[in-house]
Amino acid sequence: MTMVAASPLAARAAQRIADGTGLERGAIRAIGVATARTDYRGRPALQATALENVPGPDRLVLLDTPAFGDGVIEGWISGAPTATASATARGFVGVAFRVEDETRMEAIYLRPTNGRADDQLRRNHAVQYISHPDHPWERLRAETPGKYETYVDLESGRWTHVRILVAGSQARLHVDGAEQPTLIVGDLKHGAEAKGAVALWIGPDTLAHFSGVRVRGTDAASAIK
């Protein structure tokens, strides 16, 4: 099954599909990706393939959930470069939250091919926080090197469990069930009161899979402990 949309977010009439992969509450809308149901490495999954020639940096699968401000997002994600990907492709895959439109959002994503690279500097760029439109990864890396990205062990195409806790202006990423967070963001750029949709985030030249995604809204005091 394929869903493609090109008009502004508010006017999109993208095809909707029912839940069956563990994705939250049934319906999704795809922006800049082709989607299909599949089984992947032992799990029922939603496959998302990045489309070419997409305006803007973000390719999204919007979940049909209530407006999200504070809470927990978790699930299994996998990313790998497509067969025709460029040499700079990393299999970018992650989660966007507080999505207000297709250009304004917070996101945390993985670069799976960096996880076991021979170059230590590249390994240090395995996980990334971004805030579009004003704080893409290039600006964050240039102005505050190392603050919004870090290392974690990853493999291209492997299932990785992520758990993102959001409260006010803070977000924490836990990977593969680790008690300690892999990445701590203490100053979400859209502010503590921002709210919006939750979306699966896919980078260019990426073949991604998602399974068991769950979204739970809560108050800020209990979202991060």
XYZ file of N, CA and C in Angstrom:
675
model
N 0.845 -1.193 0.000
C 0.000 0.000 0.000
C 0.875 1.235 0.000
N 0.538 2.193 -0.822
C 1.361 3.389 -0.970
C 0.528 4.619 -0.738
N 1.099 5.584 -0.011
C 0.415 6.839 0.230
C 1.381 7.964 -0.049
N 1.005 8.893 -0.915
C 1.843 10.031 -1.256
C 0.983 11.274 -1.186
N 1.507 12.349 -0.611
C 0.763 13.592 -0.541
C 1.702 14.743 -0.810
N 1.189 15.796 -1.482
C 2.060 16.902 -1.840
C 1.509 18.259 -1.459
N 0.250 18.363 -1.082
C -0.337 19.649 -0.731
C -0.040 19.987 0.709
N -0.341 21.235 1.176
C -0.092 21.598 2.563
C -0.765 20.645 3.535
N -0.179 20.540 4.716
C -0.625 19.555 5.693
C -2.102 19.667 5.995
N -2.597 20.864 6.203
C -3.996 21.027 6.590
C -4.949 20.560 5.511
N -4.508 20.555 4.262
C -5.387 20.202 3.162
C -5.173 18.777 2.674
N -4.308 18.035 3.336
C -3.983 16.706 2.844
C -5.174 15.772 2.995
N -5.405 14.993 1.954
C -6.448 13.975 2.000
C -5.805 12.631 1.732
N -4.683 12.389 2.363
C -3.940 11.156 2.121
C -4.757 9.953 2.554
N -4.554 8.845 1.886
C -5.245 7.608 2.221
C -4.894 7.188 3.640
N -5.866 6.636 4.359
C -5.672 6.226 5.736
C -5.811 4.712 5.818
N -5.005 4.083 6.666
C -5.083 2.641 6.806
C -5.293 2.286 8.257
N -5.921 1.158 8.491
C -6.282 0.756 9.852
C -5.083 0.184 10.585
N -5.154 0.247 11.894
C -4.091 -0.269 12.749
C -4.027 -1.776 12.662
N -2.849 -2.309 12.778
C -2.663 -3.741 12.792
C -1.213 -4.072 13.023
N -0.382 -3.053 13.119
C 1.050 -3.256 13.316
C 1.505 -2.799 14.688
N 0.566 -2.416 15.542
C 0.951 -1.845 16.825
C 1.107 -0.356 16.761
N 0.930 0.257 15.597
C 0.999 1.707 15.491
C -0.232 2.298 16.144
N -0.058 3.468 16.706
C -1.044 4.032 17.617
C -2.377 4.370 16.959
N -3.439 3.790 17.452
C -4.822 4.201 17.235
C -5.283 4.240 15.800
N -4.741 3.402 14.985
C -5.428 3.115 13.749
C -4.966 3.797 12.502
N -5.116 5.095 12.370
C -4.938 5.733 11.073
C -3.628 6.507 10.998
N -3.090 6.605 9.792
C -1.851 7.335 9.576
C -1.985 8.183 8.319
N -1.114 9.179 8.205
C -0.995 9.966 6.979
C 0.480 10.076 6.634
N 0.806 9.773 5.400
C 2.205 9.773 4.977
C 2.518 11.010 4.166
N 3.649 11.622 4.447
C 4.120 12.817 3.746
C 5.550 12.551 3.280
N 5.726 12.421 1.979
C 7.062 12.218 1.436
C 7.600 10.812 1.560
N 6.728 9.848 1.882
C 7.153 8.458 1.973
C 6.091 7.559 1.350
N 6.513 6.391 0.888
C 5.610 5.334 0.476
C 5.541 4.316 1.609
N 4.348 3.875 1.972
C 4.195 2.965 3.095
C 3.565 1.656 2.659
N 3.849 0.616 3.414
C 3.277 -0.703 3.147
C 3.336 -1.520 4.422
N 2.370 -2.421 4.596
C 2.417 -3.371 5.702
C 3.315 -4.539 5.321
N 4.041 -5.041 6.290
C 4.951 -6.139 6.006
C 5.290 -6.852 7.307
N 6.006 -7.944 7.209
C 6.665 -8.580 8.354
C 8.152 -8.362 8.167
N 8.815 -7.884 9.212
C 10.230 -7.550 9.099
C 10.975 -8.061 10.315
N 11.890 -8.958 10.069
C 12.736 -9.514 11.134
C 11.925 -9.950 12.346
N 10.877 -10.723 12.065
C 10.104 -11.338 13.127
C 9.013 -10.487 13.746
N 8.777 -9.275 13.198
C 7.754 -8.394 13.759
C 6.841 -7.880 12.651
N 5.509 -7.810 12.910
C 4.643 -7.103 11.975
C 5.040 -5.635 11.963
N 5.129 -5.031 10.806
C 5.743 -3.707 10.725
C 5.066 -2.839 9.677
N 5.252 -1.546 9.854
C 4.945 -0.577 8.818
C 6.253 -0.218 8.132
N 6.331 -0.472 6.844
C 7.510 -0.104 6.058
C 7.315 1.291 5.487
N 8.343 2.115 5.555
C 8.272 3.474 5.025
C 9.518 3.738 4.200
N 9.332 4.029 2.930
C 10.436 4.280 2.016
C 10.450 5.752 1.636
N 11.570 6.414 1.849
C 11.678 7.832 1.529
C 11.550 8.049 0.030
N 10.702 9.006 -0.338
C 10.552 9.368 -1.732
C 11.580 10.429 -2.117
N 11.937 10.466 -3.381
C 12.887 11.458 -3.875
C 12.167 12.757 -4.232
N 12.950 13.817 -4.372
C 12.434 15.114 -4.818
C 11.298 15.630 -3.937
N 11.464 15.485 -2.633
C 10.479 15.960 -1.672
C 10.917 17.330 -1.165
N 10.070 18.350 -1.232
C 10.458 19.662 -0.704
C 10.582 19.627 0.813
N 11.579 20.304 1.328
C 11.773 20.329 2.771
C 12.543 19.123 3.263
N 13.050 19.192 4.492
C 13.930 18.148 5.012
C 13.219 16.961 5.652
N 11.905 17.072 5.889
C 11.232 16.075 6.717
C 10.269 15.211 5.917
N 10.390 13.909 6.134
C 9.446 12.933 5.605
C 8.779 12.298 6.811
N 7.457 12.276 6.827
C 6.724 11.941 8.047
C 5.628 10.922 7.792
N 5.347 10.120 8.815
C 4.113 9.342 8.888
C 3.404 9.814 10.149
N 2.381 10.636 9.961
C 1.658 11.222 11.088
C 0.716 10.207 11.701
N 0.775 10.071 13.022
C -0.099 9.149 13.734
C -1.377 9.854 14.162
N -2.443 9.107 14.188
C -3.752 9.657 14.539
C -3.916 9.617 16.055
N -3.263 10.533 16.725
C -3.308 10.607 18.186
C -3.768 12.001 18.613
N -4.229 12.131 19.856
C -4.547 13.475 20.355
C -3.302 14.356 20.366
N -3.509 15.670 20.426
C -2.388 16.604 20.500
C -1.474 16.214 21.658
N -0.188 16.151 21.378
C 0.807 15.668 22.338
C 1.653 16.833 22.818
N 1.726 16.968 24.139
C 2.606 17.958 24.737
C 3.658 17.286 25.579
N 3.225 16.645 26.656
C 4.109 15.891 27.541
C 3.683 14.432 27.536
N 4.648 13.528 27.707
C 4.306 12.117 27.750
C 5.447 11.243 27.298
N 5.082 10.038 26.852
C 6.056 9.017 26.491
C 5.702 8.465 25.110
N 6.710 8.345 24.274
C 6.577 7.724 22.957
C 7.593 6.594 22.900
N 7.137 5.406 22.542
C 8.090 4.310 22.462
C 7.704 3.351 21.348
N 8.672 2.589 20.891
C 8.419 1.607 19.855
C 9.712 1.065 19.287
N 9.551 0.141 18.347
C 10.690 -0.458 17.657
C 10.866 0.230 16.317
N 12.089 0.648 16.006
C 12.360 1.309 14.736
C 13.607 0.703 14.102
N 13.658 0.770 12.780
C 14.807 0.251 12.037
C 15.010 1.126 10.811
N 16.245 1.449 10.508
C 16.548 2.247 9.329
C 17.777 1.734 8.611
N 17.740 1.813 7.298
C 18.878 1.409 6.477
C 18.847 2.226 5.190
N 20.002 2.486 4.596
C 20.008 3.166 3.297
C 19.287 2.316 2.247
N 18.585 2.976 1.322
C 17.959 2.261 0.221
C 19.026 1.738 -0.736
N 18.600 0.874 -1.644
C 19.542 0.275 -2.588
C 20.172 1.310 -3.508
N 19.497 2.424 -3.722
C 20.010 3.468 -4.611
C 20.525 4.686 -3.851
N 20.746 4.541 -2.556
C 21.130 5.675 -1.720
C 22.512 6.202 -2.071
N 22.707 7.472 -1.741
C 24.018 8.093 -1.934
C 24.993 7.618 -0.860
N 26.258 7.946 -1.037
C 27.288 7.519 -0.092
C 27.125 8.175 1.270
N 26.427 9.296 1.340
C 26.229 9.990 2.616
C 24.989 9.521 3.363
N 24.233 8.603 2.791
C 23.026 8.108 3.457
C 23.399 7.351 4.720
N 22.587 7.506 5.757
C 22.879 6.884 7.046
C 21.740 5.993 7.548
N 20.642 5.898 6.790
C 19.494 5.133 7.269
C 18.706 5.883 8.310
N 18.633 7.199 8.184
C 18.024 8.090 9.178
C 16.607 7.650 9.541
N 16.340 7.449 10.832
C 15.015 7.023 11.268
C 14.789 7.492 12.703
N 13.565 7.969 12.999
C 13.315 8.441 14.357
C 11.866 8.792 14.582
N 11.652 9.681 15.537
C 10.303 10.082 15.956
C 10.257 11.604 16.050
N 9.216 12.197 15.486
C 8.957 13.630 15.632
C 7.789 13.821 16.581
N 7.819 14.898 17.341
C 6.739 15.158 18.294
C 6.468 16.660 18.351
N 5.297 16.996 18.916
C 4.841 18.387 18.912
C 4.896 18.957 17.493
N 4.415 18.147 16.549
C 4.411 18.532 15.134
C 3.237 19.480 14.893
N 3.528 20.717 14.547
C 2.482 21.708 14.301
C 2.092 21.756 12.835
N 3.035 21.578 11.950
C 2.773 21.412 10.528
C 3.979 20.703 9.943
N 4.027 20.550 8.631
C 5.081 19.731 8.044
C 6.462 20.370 8.098
N 6.570 21.579 8.607
C 7.877 22.231 8.719
C 8.236 22.611 10.150
N 7.339 22.439 11.105
C 7.577 22.898 12.473
C 7.379 21.729 13.440
N 8.471 21.288 14.069
C 8.421 20.098 14.914
C 9.725 19.951 15.694
N 9.670 19.095 16.709
C 10.865 18.593 17.379
C 11.046 17.142 16.937
N 12.272 16.642 16.912
C 12.492 15.248 16.543
C 13.789 14.736 17.125
N 13.811 13.449 17.385
C 15.029 12.739 17.763
C 15.149 11.556 16.821
N 16.324 11.415 16.204
C 16.464 10.326 15.239
C 17.833 9.669 15.345
N 17.933 8.503 14.703
C 19.149 7.696 14.691
C 19.789 7.745 13.309
N 21.119 7.590 13.302
C 21.864 7.365 12.070
C 22.489 5.969 12.191
N 21.747 4.919 11.840
C 22.193 3.558 12.152
C 23.562 3.167 11.597
N 23.923 3.632 10.396
C 25.216 3.211 9.858
C 26.393 3.837 10.592
N 26.127 4.863 11.408
C 27.196 5.467 12.192
C 27.552 4.654 13.429
N 26.642 3.797 13.872
C 26.806 3.141 15.166
C 28.051 2.301 15.296
N 28.472 1.666 14.209
C 29.667 0.814 14.259
C 30.690 1.215 13.198
N 30.677 2.490 12.848
C 31.660 3.002 11.890
C 33.063 2.931 12.487
N 34.065 2.820 11.624
C 35.452 2.768 12.084
C 35.951 4.135 12.549
N 35.282 5.181 12.126
C 35.649 6.549 12.484
C 34.934 6.953 13.774
N 35.678 7.265 14.835
C 35.063 7.596 16.112
C 34.195 8.849 16.024
N 34.622 9.850 15.270
C 33.824 11.061 15.149
C 32.468 10.754 14.532
N 32.449 9.892 13.534
C 31.174 9.500 12.933
C 30.317 8.739 13.947
N 30.917 7.895 14.747
C 30.151 7.199 15.788
C 29.482 8.189 16.741
N 30.176 9.269 17.025
C 29.629 10.260 17.951
C 28.384 10.957 17.405
N 28.093 10.760 16.126
C 26.915 11.351 15.496
C 25.822 10.311 15.255
N 25.727 9.299 16.107
C 24.759 8.221 15.900
C 23.331 8.634 16.255
N 23.169 9.545 17.208
C 21.860 10.013 17.662
C 21.804 11.522 17.519
N 20.654 12.043 17.104
C 20.542 13.480 16.840
C 19.191 14.036 17.285
N 19.204 15.198 17.952
C 18.003 15.999 18.193
C 17.989 17.146 17.202
N 16.799 17.461 16.661
C 16.623 18.627 15.799
C 15.322 19.323 16.168
N 15.216 20.579 15.781
C 13.995 21.356 15.962
C 13.803 22.212 14.725
N 12.904 21.786 13.880
C 12.663 22.522 12.633
C 11.529 23.526 12.813
N 11.618 24.686 12.160
C 12.526 24.986 11.047
C 13.836 25.680 11.427
N 13.968 26.162 12.642
C 15.077 27.068 12.956
C 16.342 26.385 13.434
N 16.248 25.136 13.864
C 17.428 24.466 14.429
C 17.642 23.102 13.783
N 18.046 23.085 12.511
C 18.425 21.822 11.872
C 19.740 21.315 12.451
N 20.088 20.080 12.108
C 21.295 19.493 12.703
C 22.548 20.298 12.371
N 22.589 20.891 11.171
C 23.790 21.624 10.793
C 24.045 22.804 11.741
N 22.997 23.538 12.079
C 23.152 24.686 12.973
C 23.520 24.226 14.385
N 22.838 23.208 14.874
C 23.114 22.738 16.231
C 24.549 22.225 16.354
N 25.011 21.498 15.352
C 26.383 20.979 15.406
C 27.402 22.095 15.322
N 27.124 23.101 14.506
C 28.074 24.205 14.340
C 28.139 25.091 15.577
N 26.984 25.369 16.194
C 26.941 26.321 17.304
C 27.201 25.667 18.659
N 26.801 24.418 18.826
C 26.967 23.722 20.113
C 27.418 22.288 19.857
N 28.652 22.101 19.413
C 29.120 20.757 19.047
C 28.962 19.757 20.193
N 28.370 18.616 19.875
C 28.252 17.538 20.842
C 27.100 17.637 21.809
N 26.387 18.763 21.851
C 25.325 18.933 22.841
C 24.048 18.184 22.473
N 23.741 18.114 21.192
C 22.463 17.553 20.757
C 22.619 16.258 19.967
N 23.780 15.630 20.060
C 23.986 14.337 19.422
C 25.003 13.543 20.222
N 24.968 12.230 20.027
C 25.832 11.381 20.833
C 25.960 9.999 20.198
N 26.722 9.145 20.865
C 26.932 7.765 20.398
C 25.973 6.807 21.075
N 25.538 5.805 20.324
C 24.917 4.609 20.882
C 25.165 3.485 19.884
N 25.236 2.268 20.368
C 25.500 1.129 19.490
C 24.289 0.873 18.597
N 24.479 0.952 17.287
C 23.419 0.732 16.312
C 23.955 -0.116 15.166
N 23.029 -0.785 14.476
C 23.357 -1.499 13.249
C 22.305 -1.175 12.205
N 22.741 -0.988 10.984
C 21.830 -0.722 9.879
C 20.869 -1.884 9.688
N 19.565 -1.566 9.651
C 18.545 -2.581 9.410
C 18.116 -3.368 10.626
N 18.760 -3.195 11.757
C 18.407 -3.930 12.974
C 17.292 -3.214 13.722
N 16.408 -3.977 14.350
C 15.419 -3.377 15.231
C 16.106 -2.730 16.434
N 15.705 -1.511 16.750
C 16.182 -0.795 17.926
C 14.966 -0.278 18.679
N 14.919 -0.511 19.972
C 13.801 0.009 20.758
C 14.155 1.402 21.276
N 13.249 2.342 21.045
C 13.454 3.701 21.537
C 12.297 4.088 22.450
N 12.631 4.851 23.459
C 11.634 5.389 24.390
C 11.989 6.855 24.633
N 11.087 7.750 24.257
C 11.322 9.188 24.383
C 10.356 9.742 25.424
N 10.910 10.345 26.463
C 10.120 10.967 27.521
C 10.200 12.472 27.342
N 9.038 13.114 27.267
C 8.967 14.554 27.024
C 8.207 15.213 28.171
N 8.784 16.268 28.737
C 8.137 17.015 29.814
C 8.603 18.464 29.750
N 7.666 19.365 29.461
C 8.026 20.766 29.395
C 9.064 21.017 28.338
N 10.191 21.562 28.748
C 11.263 21.854 27.801
C 12.324 20.765 27.756
N 12.022 19.585 28.326
C 12.999 18.502 28.380
C 12.542 17.295 27.567
N 13.520 16.578 27.031
C 13.264 15.285 26.394
C 14.442 14.365 26.686
N 14.134 13.099 26.889
C 15.178 12.107 27.125
C 14.921 10.895 26.256
N 15.987 10.384 25.658
C 15.912 9.197 24.822
C 16.561 8.017 25.526
N 15.822 6.930 25.650
C 16.352 5.673 26.165
C 16.362 4.662 25.020
N 17.463 3.945 24.853
C 17.639 3.026 23.736
C 17.779 1.598 24.247
N 17.011 0.695 23.625
C 17.089 -0.742 23.910
C 16.953 -1.066 25.395
N 16.043 -0.374 26.056
C 15.707 -0.682 27.440
C 16.683 -0.192 28.478
N 17.651 0.606 28.090
C 18.640 1.104 29.058
C 17.973 1.997 30.097
N 18.356 1.815 31.362
C 17.796 2.639 32.430
C 18.244 4.083 32.309
N 19.500 4.287 31.935
C 20.030 5.640 31.777
C 19.771 6.155 30.363
N 19.423 7.423 30.224
C 19.169 7.957 28.885
C 20.436 8.058 28.050
N 20.264 7.808 26.762
C 21.351 7.987 25.803
C 21.557 9.459 25.486
N 20.456 10.210 25.387
C 20.518 11.630 25.036
C 19.563 12.399 25.933
N 20.032 13.524 26.472
C 19.212 14.420 27.285
C 19.176 15.781 26.601
N 17.980 16.242 26.307
C 17.790 17.580 25.749
C 17.074 18.417 26.801
N 17.715 19.456 27.283
C 17.153 20.251 28.369
C 16.493 21.537 27.934
N 16.517 21.816 26.628
C 15.987 23.095 26.155
C 15.303 22.926 24.796
N 14.217 22.154 24.773
C 13.465 21.982 23.530
C 13.142 23.351 22.943
N 13.474 23.530 21.684
C 13.501 24.864 21.093
C 12.127 25.499 20.906
N 11.070 24.707 20.854
C 9.732 25.275 20.688
C 9.073 25.629 22.012
N 9.765 25.382 23.106
C 9.269 25.804 24.400
C 8.471 24.753 25.128
N 8.275 24.997 26.413
C 7.654 24.011 27.290
C 6.173 23.787 27.017
N 5.505 24.757 26.436
C 4.055 24.668 26.256
C 3.648 24.160 24.874
N 4.590 23.856 24.022
C 4.272 23.435 22.655
C 3.497 22.120 22.649
N 2.587 21.993 21.697
C 1.831 20.765 21.514
C 1.664 20.513 20.019
N 1.401 19.265 19.682
C 1.177 18.929 18.285
C 1.083 17.437 18.086
N 1.154 17.031 16.845
C 1.033 15.622 16.499
C 2.321 14.860 16.815
N 2.209 13.541 16.782
C 3.363 12.647 16.846
C 3.505 11.989 15.481
N 4.736 11.857 15.022
C 4.965 11.279 13.698
C 6.200 10.397 13.693
N 6.187 9.400 12.850
C 7.389 8.652 12.534
C 8.199 9.503 11.564
N 9.491 9.587 11.788
C 10.346 10.485 11.007
C 11.327 9.652 10.194
N 11.418 9.961 8.892
C 12.278 9.214 7.981
C 13.139 10.195 7.212
N 14.434 9.945 7.147
C 15.327 10.815 6.399
C 15.442 10.398 4.949
N 16.130 11.194 4.129
C 16.289 10.863 2.711
C 17.086 9.585 2.511
N 16.828 8.922 1.375
C 17.562 7.700 0.992
C 17.435 6.595 2.037
N 16.283 6.521 2.699
C 16.116 5.586 3.813
C 14.972 4.613 3.573
N 15.208 3.355 3.916
C 14.175 2.345 4.027
C 13.991 2.075 5.512
N 12.823 2.445 6.050
C 12.578 2.351 7.491
C 11.464 1.356 7.792
N 11.497 0.821 9.013
C 10.425 -0.028 9.521
C 10.090 0.400 10.941
N 8.806 0.292 11.293
C 8.316 0.674 12.615
C 7.366 -0.397 13.116
N 7.428 -0.693 14.402
C 6.542 -1.700 14.984
C 6.299 -1.386 16.461
N 5.098 -1.691 16.921
C 4.789 -1.551 18.347
C 4.879 -0.149 18.871
N 4.597 0.849 18.039
C 4.702 2.242 18.479
C 3.528 2.583 19.384
N 3.833 3.195 20.509
C 2.815 3.591 21.481
C 3.066 5.033 21.921
N 1.989 5.777 22.104
C 2.060 7.167 22.556
C 1.178 7.301 23.785
N 1.746 7.833 24.860
C 0.978 8.037 26.096
C 1.202 9.459 26.584
N 0.175 10.270 26.525
C 0.262 11.614 27.060
C 0.111 11.601 28.570
N 0.787 12.527 29.222
C 0.706 12.611 30.678
C 1.073 14.011 31.094
N 1.037 14.289 32.390
C 1.454 15.606 32.861
C 2.963 15.664 32.944
N 3.491 16.876 32.898
C 4.943 17.058 32.859
C 5.641 16.483 34.068
N 5.013 16.544 35.234
C 5.655 16.089 36.462
C 5.943 14.602 36.440
N 5.087 13.806 35.758
C 5.280 12.368 35.770
C 5.905 11.835 34.492
N 6.064 12.692 33.471
C 6.625 12.218 32.208
C 8.098 11.849 32.350
N 8.840 12.638 33.113
C 10.266 12.358 33.315
C 10.518 12.161 34.789
N 11.061 11.021 35.136
C 11.356 10.724 36.536
C 12.839 10.433 36.685
